[in-house]
Coordinates of C-alpha atoms in Angstrom, one line a residue:
M1 CA 33.7 20.4 167.8
S2 CA 32.3 17.5 166.5
T3 CA 34.0 15.4 163.6
M4 CA 32.1 14.4 161.2
N5 CA 33.2 12.6 158.3
I6 CA 30.9 12.9 154.6
S7 CA 31.8 10.3 151.9
L8 CA 31.4 12.6 148.5
P9 CA 31.7 11.3 145.2
E10 CA 35.0 12.5 142.6
A11 CA 32.8 14.5 140.9
L12 CA 31.2 16.8 143.7
K13 CA 35.2 16.2 145.6
S14 CA 36.4 17.8 142.4
F15 CA 33.2 21.7 142.9
V16 CA 33.9 21.1 146.8
D17 CA 38.0 22.0 146.7
E18 CA 37.0 24.6 143.4
Q19 CA 34.6 26.5 145.9
V20 CA 37.2 26.1 148.8
S21 CA 40.0 27.6 146.0
G22 CA 37.8 29.9 143.9
R23 CA 36.2 31.5 147.2
G24 CA 38.3 32.0 149.8
F25 CA 37.5 29.5 152.2
G26 CA 40.7 28.1 154.3
T27 CA 39.5 24.2 154.5
S28 CA 36.7 22.2 152.5
S29 CA 35.1 22.0 156.7
E30 CA 35.1 25.7 157.3
Y31 CA 32.6 25.6 153.1
V32 CA 30.8 23.0 154.5
R33 CA 30.0 25.2 157.9
E34 CA 29.0 28.6 155.5
L35 CA 26.7 26.4 153.8
I36 CA 24.4 24.4 156.4
R37 CA 24.8 28.0 158.5
K38 CA 23.3 29.4 154.4
D39 CA 20.4 26.3 155.1
Q40 CA 19.9 27.2 158.2
E41 CA 18.6 31.0 157.8
R42 CA 17.3 30.0 155.0
L43 CA 15.0 27.5 157.3
N44 CA 14.6 30.1 160.1
L45 CA 13.1 32.8 157.0
R46 CA 11.0 30.1 155.5
G47 CA 9.0 30.0 159.0
L48 CA 8.9 33.7 159.5
L49 CA 7.1 34.0 156.1
L50 CA 4.9 30.4 156.4
A51 CA 4.1 32.4 160.3
G52 CA 3.5 36.0 158.2
A53 CA 1.5 34.1 155.5
S54 CA -0.9 32.1 158.0
S55 CA -1.2 35.4 161.0
K56 CA -3.9 37.5 160.6
A57 CA -3.4 40.7 157.9
A58 CA -2.4 44.2 159.5
T59 CA -3.9 47.6 158.7
P60 CA -2.9 48.1 155.0
A61 CA 0.9 50.5 155.4
D62 CA -0.9 52.8 152.4
T63 CA -0.3 57.1 151.8
A64 CA -2.3 57.9 155.4
Y65 CA 0.4 55.6 157.1
F66 CA 3.2 56.8 156.1
A67 CA 2.1 60.7 156.3
G68 CA 1.0 59.8 159.9
L69 CA 4.7 58.0 159.7
R70 CA 5.8 61.4 158.8
D71 CA 4.3 63.4 160.8
R72 CA 5.7 61.4 164.2
I73 CA 9.1 61.6 162.1
S74 CA 8.6 65.3 162.2
N75 CA 6.8 66.5 165.7
R76 CA 9.5 64.4 167.8
R77 CA 11.8 66.4 170.2
P78 CA 15.3 65.7 169.9
S79 CA 17.3 63.8 172.6

């Protein structure tokens, strides 16, 4: 695992310390890693949403669509 040192103003350091103790993190590194993971997930989700928004429109999920799903499920044979 690599090491990264960061400098924080006292107010941010106090905030991190409060989050570590109040939210059950063992160290400030664990807290920062969690923030980075959440940011990666957010960016991934944003990419997926943008890809979906720019993709060709799919068939609408209307009443007939759901009726077809129900029919397919009720007609399935048990494994």
